[in-house]
Short mmCIF file of C-alpha atoms in Angstrom, two decimals:
data_model
loop_
_atom_site.label_atom_id
_atom_site.label_comp_id
_atom_site.label_asym_id
_atom_site.label_seq_id
_atom_site.Cartn_x
_atom_site.Cartn_y
_atom_site.Cartn_z
CA MET X 170 70.98 -24.34 167.54
CA LYS X 171 70.49 -21.80 170.27
CA PHE X 172 68.44 -18.70 171.31
CA LYS X 173 70.35 -15.65 172.49
CA ILE X 174 69.33 -12.32 173.79
CA LEU X 175 71.13 -9.12 172.58
CA LEU X 176 70.08 -5.78 173.98
CA SER X 177 69.20 -3.89 170.72
CA ILE X 178 66.55 -3.41 168.15
CA ALA X 179 67.53 -6.18 166.00
CA ALA X 180 69.21 -8.25 168.52
CA ILE X 181 66.90 -10.89 169.61
CA VAL X 182 68.26 -13.78 167.57
CA ALA X 183 67.40 -17.59 167.65
CA ALA X 184 69.03 -20.72 166.38
CA THR X 185 66.72 -23.46 165.83
CA GLY X 186 66.36 -25.95 162.96
CA ASN X 187 68.80 -24.98 160.19
CA LEU X 188 69.85 -21.68 161.70
CA HIS X 189 73.30 -21.25 163.02
CA ALA X 190 74.12 -20.82 166.76
CA GLN X 191 74.42 -17.10 167.66
CA TYR X 192 77.08 -16.48 170.22
CA ALA X 193 77.86 -12.92 169.06
CA ALA X 194 75.51 -11.45 171.42
CA ASP X 195 77.25 -12.99 174.34
CA ALA X 196 80.67 -12.14 172.93
CA LEU X 197 79.56 -8.52 172.93
CA ARG X 198 78.28 -8.74 176.54
CA PHE X 199 81.46 -10.11 177.81
CA SER X 200 83.52 -7.42 175.91
CA GLN X 201 81.80 -4.48 177.62
CA THR X 202 83.77 -4.46 180.83
CA THR X 203 84.70 -1.46 182.97
CA TYR X 204 87.79 -0.62 184.90
CA GLY X 205 87.31 -1.86 188.38
CA SER X 206 87.69 0.67 191.31
CA THR X 207 87.06 1.64 194.84
CA ALA X 208 84.12 3.62 196.02
CA ARG X 209 85.97 6.85 195.54
CA PHE X 210 86.33 6.44 191.74
CA LYS X 211 82.93 4.85 191.48
CA ALA X 212 81.67 8.26 192.73
CA LEU X 213 83.62 9.73 189.83
CA SER X 214 81.96 7.27 187.29
CA GLY X 215 85.25 5.50 186.95
CA THR X 216 87.31 8.53 185.99
CA GLN X 217 90.82 7.48 186.95
CA ILE X 218 93.30 7.23 184.09
CA GLY X 219 94.94 10.53 184.78
CA VAL X 220 94.69 10.50 188.50
CA GLY X 221 96.44 7.64 190.23
CA GLY X 222 97.39 7.30 193.77
CA ASP X 223 94.34 5.08 194.65
CA LEU X 224 93.94 1.42 194.86
CA SER X 225 91.64 1.72 191.79
CA SER X 226 94.80 1.78 189.75
CA LEU X 227 95.07 -1.96 190.34
CA GLY X 228 92.21 -2.46 187.98
CA GLY X 229 92.64 0.68 185.81
CA ASN X 230 95.87 2.46 184.83
CA PRO X 231 98.70 0.39 186.58
CA ALA X 232 100.91 3.41 186.61
CA GLY X 233 98.80 4.93 189.17
CA ILE X 234 100.30 2.77 192.02
CA GLY X 235 103.55 4.50 191.23
CA LEU X 236 102.19 7.55 193.06
CA PHE X 237 101.80 5.66 196.38
CA THR X 238 104.09 6.87 199.20
CA ARG X 239 102.90 4.41 201.71
CA SER X 240 101.47 0.86 201.62
CA GLU X 241 97.69 0.66 201.62
CA LEU X 242 94.83 -1.85 201.99
CA SER X 243 91.12 -1.56 201.23
CA ILE X 244 87.93 -3.53 200.65
CA THR X 245 84.84 -2.48 198.73
CA PRO X 246 81.43 -4.33 199.01
CA GLY X 247 78.76 -3.30 196.52
CA PHE X 248 75.01 -3.42 196.25
CA ASN X 249 73.21 -3.50 192.91
CA SER X 250 69.46 -3.08 192.18
CA PHE X 251 68.33 -3.86 188.74
CA ASN X 252 65.08 -2.34 187.67
CA THR X 253 63.23 -2.40 184.37
CA ASN X 254 60.00 -0.72 182.96
CA SER X 255 58.53 -2.26 179.92
CA VAL X 256 55.79 -1.46 177.52
CA TYR X 257 54.57 -4.29 175.23
CA LEU X 258 51.38 -4.18 173.21
CA ASN X 259 49.96 -1.37 175.37
CA GLY X 260 50.62 -3.38 178.58
CA THR X 261 53.15 -2.10 181.12
CA ASN X 262 55.19 -4.07 183.58
CA THR X 263 58.05 -3.49 186.14
CA SER X 264 60.56 -5.80 187.41
CA SER X 265 63.47 -5.73 189.83
CA LYS X 266 66.39 -7.77 191.08
CA ASP X 267 68.90 -7.05 193.90
CA ASN X 268 72.45 -8.32 194.42
CA LEU X 269 75.20 -7.92 197.16
CA ASN X 270 78.77 -8.72 196.09
CA LEU X 271 82.40 -7.85 196.49
CA ALA X 272 83.23 -4.97 194.02
CA HIS X 273 86.80 -4.48 194.87
CA ALA X 274 89.72 -5.49 197.29
CA GLY X 275 93.27 -4.64 197.04
CA VAL X 276 96.64 -4.05 198.61
CA VAL X 277 99.74 -2.07 197.46
CA TRP X 278 103.19 -2.40 199.14
CA HIS X 279 105.37 0.71 198.87
CA ARG X 280 109.16 0.30 198.53
CA PRO X 281 111.13 3.54 198.55
CA THR X 282 114.53 3.79 197.18
CA TYR X 283 117.03 4.82 199.78
CA LYS X 284 119.60 7.49 198.70
CA LYS X 285 122.74 8.90 200.20
CA ALA X 286 122.38 11.95 202.44
CA GLY X 287 122.35 15.09 200.56
CA SER X 288 121.03 13.55 197.28
CA ASP X 289 118.25 15.10 195.25
CA LEU X 290 115.13 13.16 196.56
CA ASN X 291 113.09 14.27 193.52
CA SER X 292 115.22 13.03 190.66
CA GLY X 293 116.03 9.56 189.49
CA PHE X 294 114.41 6.41 190.63
CA ILE X 295 112.13 7.33 193.61
CA SER X 296 110.14 4.15 194.61
CA SER X 297 108.69 0.83 193.19
CA ASN X 298 105.23 -0.52 194.33
CA PHE X 299 103.74 -3.95 193.93
CA GLY X 300 99.94 -4.53 194.32
CA ILE X 301 97.50 -7.41 194.23
CA GLY X 302 93.75 -6.65 193.57
CA TYR X 303 90.32 -8.19 192.96
CA ASN X 304 87.93 -6.19 190.84
CA ARG X 305 84.36 -7.03 189.63
CA THR X 306 84.43 -5.56 186.05
CA ASN X 307 80.90 -6.42 184.72
CA ASP X 308 77.49 -6.98 186.32
CA LEU X 309 75.58 -9.42 184.13
CA GLY X 310 72.35 -9.55 186.25
CA ASN X 311 68.89 -8.20 185.25
CA SER X 312 65.15 -8.90 185.42
CA ILE X 313 62.92 -8.15 182.57
CA LEU X 314 59.08 -8.84 182.36
CA PHE X 315 56.69 -7.72 179.69
CA SER X 316 53.08 -8.86 178.70
CA GLY X 317 50.11 -8.01 176.72
CA ILE X 318 47.27 -9.04 174.44
CA ASN X 319 48.32 -9.46 170.94
CA PRO X 320 45.77 -8.84 168.20
CA ALA X 321 47.82 -9.57 165.17
CA SER X 322 50.11 -12.75 165.65
CA SER X 323 51.01 -15.67 167.83
CA ILE X 324 54.37 -17.35 168.52
CA GLY X 325 52.77 -20.25 166.48
CA ASP X 326 53.48 -17.96 163.44
CA SER X 327 57.12 -18.00 164.31
CA PHE X 328 57.11 -21.74 164.71
CA ALA X 329 55.53 -22.18 161.33
CA GLY X 330 57.96 -20.00 159.72
CA LEU X 331 60.93 -22.00 161.19
CA ALA X 332 59.11 -25.31 160.22
CA ASN X 333 58.48 -24.27 156.59
CA ASP X 334 62.25 -24.43 155.97
CA PHE X 335 61.63 -28.21 155.90
CA THR X 336 59.61 -30.04 153.28
CA ASN X 337 57.34 -32.08 155.51
CA PRO X 338 56.84 -33.18 159.08
CA THR X 339 59.09 -36.29 158.73
CA ASN X 340 62.05 -34.03 158.04
CA LEU X 341 61.80 -31.99 161.16
CA PRO X 342 64.96 -32.60 163.16
CA ASP X 343 64.28 -34.51 166.39
CA GLY X 344 64.30 -32.38 169.43
CA SER X 345 64.13 -29.26 167.45
CA LEU X 346 61.76 -26.40 168.46
CA GLU X 347 59.94 -26.96 165.24
CA SER X 348 59.39 -30.60 166.10
CA MET X 349 58.19 -29.81 169.56
CA ALA X 350 55.64 -27.33 168.17
CA TYR X 351 54.32 -29.95 165.69
CA GLU X 352 54.14 -32.61 168.28
CA ASP X 353 52.24 -30.26 170.59
CA TYR X 354 49.63 -29.70 167.84
CA LEU X 355 50.47 -26.13 167.51
CA LEU X 356 51.09 -26.61 163.81
CA ASP X 357 49.14 -28.28 161.05
CA TYR X 358 50.45 -29.45 157.66
CA ASP X 359 48.80 -29.02 154.41
CA LYS X 360 51.63 -28.78 151.84
CA LYS X 361 53.12 -26.37 154.28
CA PHE X 362 53.09 -25.86 158.00
CA ILE X 363 50.24 -23.72 159.37
CA PRO X 364 49.80 -22.27 162.79
CA VAL X 365 46.47 -23.34 164.48
CA THR X 366 46.58 -20.57 167.00
CA ARG X 367 44.20 -17.55 166.86
CA PHE X 368 45.00 -13.98 167.46
CA ASN X 369 44.06 -11.90 170.60
CA ASN X 370 46.08 -14.28 172.72
CA ASN X 371 47.70 -13.36 176.03
CA GLN X 372 51.43 -13.22 175.88
CA SER X 373 54.17 -12.82 178.58
CA ARG X 374 57.89 -13.20 178.86
CA SER X 375 60.20 -13.31 181.88
CA ASP X 376 63.90 -12.88 181.52
CA ILE X 377 66.09 -13.47 184.60
CA ARG X 378 69.85 -13.08 184.36
CA THR X 379 72.57 -13.62 186.98
CA GLY X 380 76.30 -13.51 186.80
CA SER X 381 79.38 -11.29 186.71
CA GLN X 382 82.89 -10.84 185.31
CA SER X 383 86.03 -10.15 187.51
CA GLU X 384 89.79 -9.88 187.46
CA LEU X 385 92.63 -10.87 189.75
CA ASN X 386 95.27 -8.15 189.18
CA PHE X 387 99.14 -8.47 189.80
CA VAL X 388 100.52 -5.01 189.29
CA PHE X 389 103.93 -3.37 189.38
CA GLY X 390 104.60 0.35 189.13
CA ILE X 391 107.51 2.78 189.56
CA ASN X 392 108.02 6.57 190.14
CA GLN X 393 110.70 8.23 188.16
CA SER X 394 111.63 11.84 189.34
CA ASN X 395 108.04 12.38 190.55
CA LYS X 396 107.17 13.19 186.92
CA PHE X 397 106.98 9.84 185.18
CA TYR X 398 105.00 6.97 186.57
CA ILE X 399 105.07 3.70 184.64
CA GLY X 400 103.10 0.40 185.52
CA ALA X 401 102.04 -2.95 184.13
CA SER X 402 99.78 -5.63 185.23
CA ILE X 403 98.96 -9.23 184.46
CA ASN X 404 95.25 -9.95 185.09
CA LEU X 405 93.43 -13.37 185.38
CA THR X 406 89.79 -13.01 184.29
CA SER X 407 86.75 -15.12 184.99
CA LEU X 408 83.08 -15.04 183.88
CA ASN X 409 79.93 -16.69 185.12
CA TYR X 410 76.68 -16.02 183.34
CA MET X 411 73.23 -17.66 183.70
CA SER X 412 70.10 -16.84 181.91
CA GLY X 413 66.50 -18.23 182.29
CA VAL X 414 63.88 -17.10 179.83
CA GLU X 415 60.21 -18.17 179.84
CA TYR X 416 57.61 -17.21 177.32
CA LYS X 417 54.01 -17.97 177.96
CA GLU X 418 50.92 -17.70 175.69
CA LEU X 419 47.29 -18.38 176.30
CA GLY X 420 44.68 -18.50 173.64
CA ILE X 421 42.44 -20.50 171.52
CA ALA X 422 43.56 -23.00 168.89
CA ASP X 423 41.60 -24.69 166.11
CA ILE X 424 42.87 -28.26 166.04
CA LYS X 425 41.72 -30.85 163.46
CA PHE X 426 40.85 -34.54 164.50
CA ASN X 427 39.21 -36.89 162.13
CA ASN X 428 38.98 -34.08 159.57
CA THR X 429 37.04 -31.88 162.01
CA PHE X 430 38.14 -28.64 163.49
CA LYS X 431 37.33 -27.89 167.16
CA ALA X 432 38.46 -24.91 169.31
CA TYR X 433 40.57 -25.66 172.42
CA ASN X 434 42.12 -23.35 174.96
CA TYR X 435 45.82 -23.70 174.95
CA ASP X 436 48.48 -22.82 177.48
CA LEU X 437 51.97 -22.99 176.07
CA ALA X 438 55.37 -22.41 177.84
CA TYR X 439 58.56 -22.04 175.99
CA ARG X 440 61.62 -22.13 178.21
CA GLN X 441 65.30 -21.46 177.46
CA ASP X 442 68.18 -21.83 179.97
CA GLN X 443 71.76 -20.94 179.48
CA THR X 444 74.99 -21.38 181.67
CA THR X 445 78.21 -19.90 180.43
CA LYS X 446 81.43 -20.18 182.27
CA GLY X 447 84.82 -18.90 181.26
CA SER X 448 88.36 -18.01 182.41
CA GLY X 449 91.13 -16.12 180.64
CA PHE X 450 93.89 -13.42 180.96
CA ASN X 451 94.95 -10.08 179.75
CA GLY X 452 97.59 -7.44 180.37
CA LYS X 453 97.66 -3.58 181.00
CA LEU X 454 100.32 -1.10 180.48
CA GLY X 455 100.14 2.33 181.66
CA MET X 456 101.88 5.74 182.12
CA ILE X 457 101.24 8.92 183.99
CA PHE X 458 103.06 12.16 183.19
CA ARG X 459 103.17 15.10 185.61
CA PRO X 460 104.64 18.09 183.48
CA VAL X 461 103.73 20.47 186.39
CA GLU X 462 102.55 20.05 189.93
CA MET X 463 98.92 20.51 189.28
CA VAL X 464 98.57 18.58 185.98
CA ARG X 465 98.66 14.77 185.28
CA ILE X 466 98.22 13.09 181.92
CA GLY X 467 97.71 9.42 181.75
CA VAL X 468 97.32 6.61 179.08
CA THR X 469 96.57 2.90 179.34
CA PHE X 470 96.56 0.16 176.92
CA GLU X 471 94.72 -3.02 177.81
CA THR X 472 95.33 -6.08 175.72
CA PRO X 473 92.54 -8.30 174.34
CA THR X 474 91.31 -10.81 176.87
CA TYR X 475 91.75 -14.36 175.75
CA TYR X 476 88.89 -16.62 177.16
CA SER X 477 88.23 -20.26 177.10
CA ILE X 478 84.50 -20.63 177.40
CA GLU X 479 82.10 -23.45 178.15
CA ASP X 480 78.40 -22.91 177.17
CA SER X 481 75.43 -25.05 177.86
CA TYR X 482 71.97 -24.11 176.47
CA SER X 483 68.63 -26.01 176.63
CA GLU X 484 65.24 -25.35 175.32
CA VAL X 485 61.78 -27.05 175.90
CA LEU X 486 58.22 -26.26 174.65
CA ASN X 487 55.24 -27.80 176.43
CA THR X 488 51.52 -27.11 175.74
CA LYS X 489 48.42 -27.83 177.68
CA TYR X 490 44.77 -27.89 176.33
CA SER X 491 41.34 -27.57 177.75
CA PRO X 492 39.29 -29.63 177.15
CA ASN X 493 41.70 -32.49 176.92
CA LEU X 494 42.65 -33.33 173.36
CA PRO X 495 41.70 -36.79 172.07
CA THR X 496 45.31 -37.62 171.81
CA PRO X 497 47.11 -35.34 174.34
CA PRO X 498 50.64 -34.28 173.66
CA LEU X 499 53.22 -36.57 175.23
CA GLY X 500 55.29 -33.71 176.57
CA ASN X 501 58.77 -32.77 175.35
CA SER X 502 62.01 -33.26 177.04
CA PRO X 503 64.61 -30.35 177.03
CA SER X 504 66.99 -30.33 174.13
CA VAL X 505 70.54 -29.62 175.45
CA TYR X 506 73.27 -27.90 173.27
CA ASP X 507 76.84 -27.81 174.69
CA PHE X 508 79.54 -25.84 172.97
CA ASN X 509 83.13 -25.01 173.99
CA TYR X 510 85.01 -22.15 172.16
CA GLN X 511 87.77 -19.64 172.39
CA LEU X 512 86.92 -15.91 172.58
CA ARG X 513 89.08 -12.86 172.07
CA THR X 514 87.55 -9.66 173.18
CA PRO X 515 88.74 -6.25 171.80
CA SER X 516 91.86 -4.21 173.20
CA LYS X 517 91.18 -0.99 174.88
CA LEU X 518 93.14 2.34 174.60
CA SER X 519 92.36 4.88 177.27
CA GLY X 520 93.60 8.44 177.92
CA GLY X 521 92.93 10.83 180.72
CA ALA X 522 94.00 14.12 182.19
CA SER X 523 93.46 15.78 185.56
CA TYR X 524 93.91 19.25 186.93
CA PHE X 525 94.53 19.73 190.65
CA PHE X 526 93.63 22.61 192.78
CA GLY X 527 96.36 22.37 195.28
CA ASN X 528 95.16 20.08 198.13
CA GLN X 529 91.54 21.11 197.70
CA GLY X 530 90.62 18.58 194.90
CA PHE X 531 90.74 18.03 191.18
CA ILE X 532 88.73 17.69 187.98
CA SER X 533 89.56 14.84 185.59
CA ALA X 534 88.27 13.47 182.22
CA ASP X 535 88.89 10.07 180.51
CA ILE X 536 88.29 8.71 177.09
CA ASP X 537 88.30 5.04 175.83
CA TYR X 538 88.66 3.64 172.30
CA VAL X 539 87.33 0.04 171.74
CA ASP X 540 86.86 -1.53 168.33
CA TYR X 541 84.25 -4.23 168.73
CA THR X 542 84.85 -5.60 165.21
CA LYS X 543 87.86 -7.19 166.80
CA ILE X 544 85.87 -9.61 168.79
CA ASN X 545 86.91 -13.06 167.46
CA PHE X 546 85.85 -16.65 167.88
CA SER X 547 88.12 -19.60 167.44
CA SER X 548 87.55 -23.33 167.75
CA SER X 549 88.13 -25.30 170.98
CA ASP X 550 88.92 -29.08 170.67
CA ASN X 551 88.17 -29.00 166.88
CA GLY X 552 84.60 -27.42 167.54
CA ASP X 553 82.15 -26.58 164.82
CA ALA X 554 84.03 -24.55 162.26
CA THR X 555 80.66 -23.37 160.56
CA THR X 556 79.35 -22.05 163.89
CA ILE X 557 82.63 -20.24 164.54
CA SER X 558 82.82 -18.64 161.11
CA SER X 559 79.15 -17.63 161.19
CA ASN X 560 79.51 -15.65 164.44
CA ASN X 561 82.73 -14.09 163.29
CA ARG X 562 80.63 -12.78 160.32
CA GLU X 563 77.89 -11.68 162.70
CA VAL X 564 80.34 -9.60 164.55
CA PHE X 565 81.87 -7.91 161.44
CA ASN X 566 78.45 -7.17 160.04
CA ASN X 567 76.77 -5.72 163.13
CA TYR X 568 79.37 -4.12 165.38
CA LYS X 569 81.60 -1.14 165.16
CA SER X 570 84.15 0.83 167.25
CA ALA X 571 83.00 2.84 170.12
CA ILE X 572 84.11 5.74 172.25
CA ASN X 573 83.53 6.02 176.07
CA TYR X 574 83.68 9.26 177.92
CA ARG X 575 84.04 9.88 181.66
CA LEU X 576 84.23 13.07 183.74
CA GLY X 577 84.60 13.40 187.54
CA ALA X 578 85.48 15.96 190.13
CA GLU X 579 86.49 15.77 193.87
CA TYR X 580 86.52 18.64 196.36
CA LYS X 581 87.96 18.59 199.83
CA ILE X 582 86.54 20.30 202.94
CA ASP X 583 88.88 19.69 205.86
CA ARG X 584 88.65 15.81 206.16
CA VAL X 585 85.48 15.51 204.03
CA MET X 586 85.64 14.69 200.35
CA LEU X 587 82.70 15.50 197.99
CA ARG X 588 82.59 13.76 194.63
CA ALA X 589 80.56 13.62 191.51
CA GLY X 590 80.91 11.98 188.02
CA TYR X 591 79.27 11.38 184.65
CA ALA X 592 80.02 8.76 181.97
CA ILE X 593 78.76 7.61 178.63
CA GLN X 594 79.62 4.28 177.19
CA GLY X 595 79.37 4.41 173.29
CA SER X 596 77.02 2.22 171.24
CA PRO X 597 78.83 -0.84 169.80
CA TYR X 598 76.15 -1.27 166.95
CA GLN X 599 76.46 -0.13 163.40
CA ASP X 600 72.71 0.75 163.02
CA VAL X 601 71.51 1.17 166.57
CA ASN X 602 72.08 4.06 169.03
CA TYR X 603 72.65 2.30 172.32
CA ASP X 604 74.57 4.62 174.55
CA LEU X 605 74.73 3.80 178.30
CA SER X 606 74.78 6.71 180.67
CA THR X 607 76.05 6.80 184.27
CA TYR X 608 75.48 9.49 186.93
CA SER X 609 77.36 9.17 190.22
CA GLY X 610 78.14 10.96 193.37
CA GLY X 611 79.70 10.16 196.77
CA LEU X 612 81.39 11.24 200.04
CA GLY X 613 84.72 10.36 201.69
CA TYR X 614 86.20 10.87 205.18
CA ARG X 615 89.96 10.71 206.04
CA PHE X 616 91.20 9.72 209.50
CA ASP X 617 95.00 9.81 210.37
CA ARG X 618 95.58 6.22 208.94
CA MET X 619 92.15 5.00 207.83
CA TYR X 620 89.55 6.28 205.52
CA VAL X 621 85.96 5.51 204.40
CA ASP X 622 84.12 6.23 201.19
CA LEU X 623 80.57 5.85 200.11
CA SER X 624 79.30 6.21 196.52
CA TYR X 625 76.07 5.93 194.52
CA GLN X 626 75.75 5.22 190.86
CA ASN X 627 72.77 5.16 188.44
CA VAL X 628 73.27 3.44 185.17
CA SER X 629 70.52 3.73 182.66
CA TYR X 630 69.95 2.69 178.97
CA ASN X 631 66.84 1.70 176.68
CA THR X 632 66.47 -1.52 174.76
CA ASN X 633 63.97 -3.02 172.41
CA MET X 634 63.20 -6.79 172.60
CA ARG X 635 61.11 -9.20 170.48
CA PRO X 636 59.85 -12.53 172.12
CA TYR X 637 59.59 -14.75 169.06
CA PRO X 638 62.51 -17.09 168.33
CA ASP X 639 62.84 -15.90 164.68
CA ASN X 640 62.98 -12.20 165.58
CA THR X 641 59.48 -11.51 164.31
CA GLY X 642 56.30 -10.06 165.96
CA PRO X 643 55.65 -7.11 168.30
CA THR X 644 58.46 -5.11 169.96
CA ALA X 645 58.82 -4.62 173.89
CA MET X 646 60.33 -1.21 174.75
CA VAL X 647 62.34 -1.69 177.86
CA ASP X 648 63.85 1.13 180.04
CA ASN X 649 66.67 -0.36 182.17
CA SER X 650 68.09 1.19 185.28
CA ARG X 651 70.68 -0.12 187.75
CA SER X 652 71.33 1.66 191.07
CA ASN X 653 74.75 0.77 192.56
CA VAL X 654 75.96 1.69 196.15
CA PHE X 655 79.56 1.01 197.07
CA PHE X 656 81.34 1.45 200.48
CA THR X 657 85.21 1.33 200.79
CA ILE X 658 87.13 1.14 204.12
CA GLY X 659 90.89 1.33 203.94
CA THR X 660 94.02 1.81 205.79
CA ARG X 661 97.55 3.06 205.12
CA PHE X 662 100.52 1.47 206.93
#
């Protein structure tokens, strides 16, 4: 029994009354992570699989740390600005939310292999490197607002549709949304449940989300003959997600007392709150091959992430009337639903290639393959098997595999680096085109032992949302945009 928000046309789902809980939307949200990186590779839209030699390799291709010839340390704070523009029932709204965070921090220790004098320094085992990093892999925040005058329906129609799965008022489950609507006089009963709300009501919905996913990386890489670079990492993951959704509706209701109908002004508020926390682990294995000096080819395999998740959801509906009803609503208390479960996200296979123009710069391209049908729920402490199987079925019926593309370039002018990138994250839905585009650019400056990098990203995507809990009613068209700014300061030692 739970309402969840999924950013797609058919993705606003609810679980009230006899509907099963829908956690599939959250599972997808937690599966769409990115490779963490410094500002340098943020400017390249994350293109890094076939490059290496940057602390971004701690969260990307672990083989990349094999290219280090000195130890290195850096830190990258980030600033995110979330902006949405919505159109709902010919009404337009804008909303925004800002966030300051730590995007990346890492250190690599370089350990060269000492050889006898006169030995070939470019063959055999050249060096080994060890690194520790922190990477923010997913920003889960957003702020969405839409409103308008609805001439054709009310959320009362949705409440009635849910309630009519039951034969009469006495069978409504205590604390359910249907029961709250009936107790608030939004539904009448005459052989079936009937909404009492008129049309041309004023509707609005506010959706505030906060949270992120992150990794703590432990990475080891080696350099073999300056041609083969192999690395592996063990990564401890965590997620923290909170969502607060409030739907409001103002209009006129025709309510019957003593067999007489009278019009009342109503003001209802339907509130849903969610808190989800989890921890888990995954591993990465990577390789970079340099067949000639100017070419690097990389591949990375990221295992599924195995999460243990604690989820708490609450919902409440309260309605006020003017003038006061002869028997006013008593007011509802929030119904709270807690559920703990195990989640396995999909594995990811990535490949990349880069071409270097001597010391002047390079151009690089990456590709990822992710099969979202491999998302899997399992029970925690003998949880609800019906809910688990229902959501696994939702995953299989609605998601598919996807391809992600990234392209980036860097050009050096003396000590100044110019960078740009573009990326597309492929749609995970079977029937919905939901590609996410990223444009990026940045600058860097190299001192003798220190360096600074600054980058900007714009991430954009379109979504459709419906406000009613049974996924009916009008559709809000939402344009989402996220502006990200990253700054890295680092030193070699």
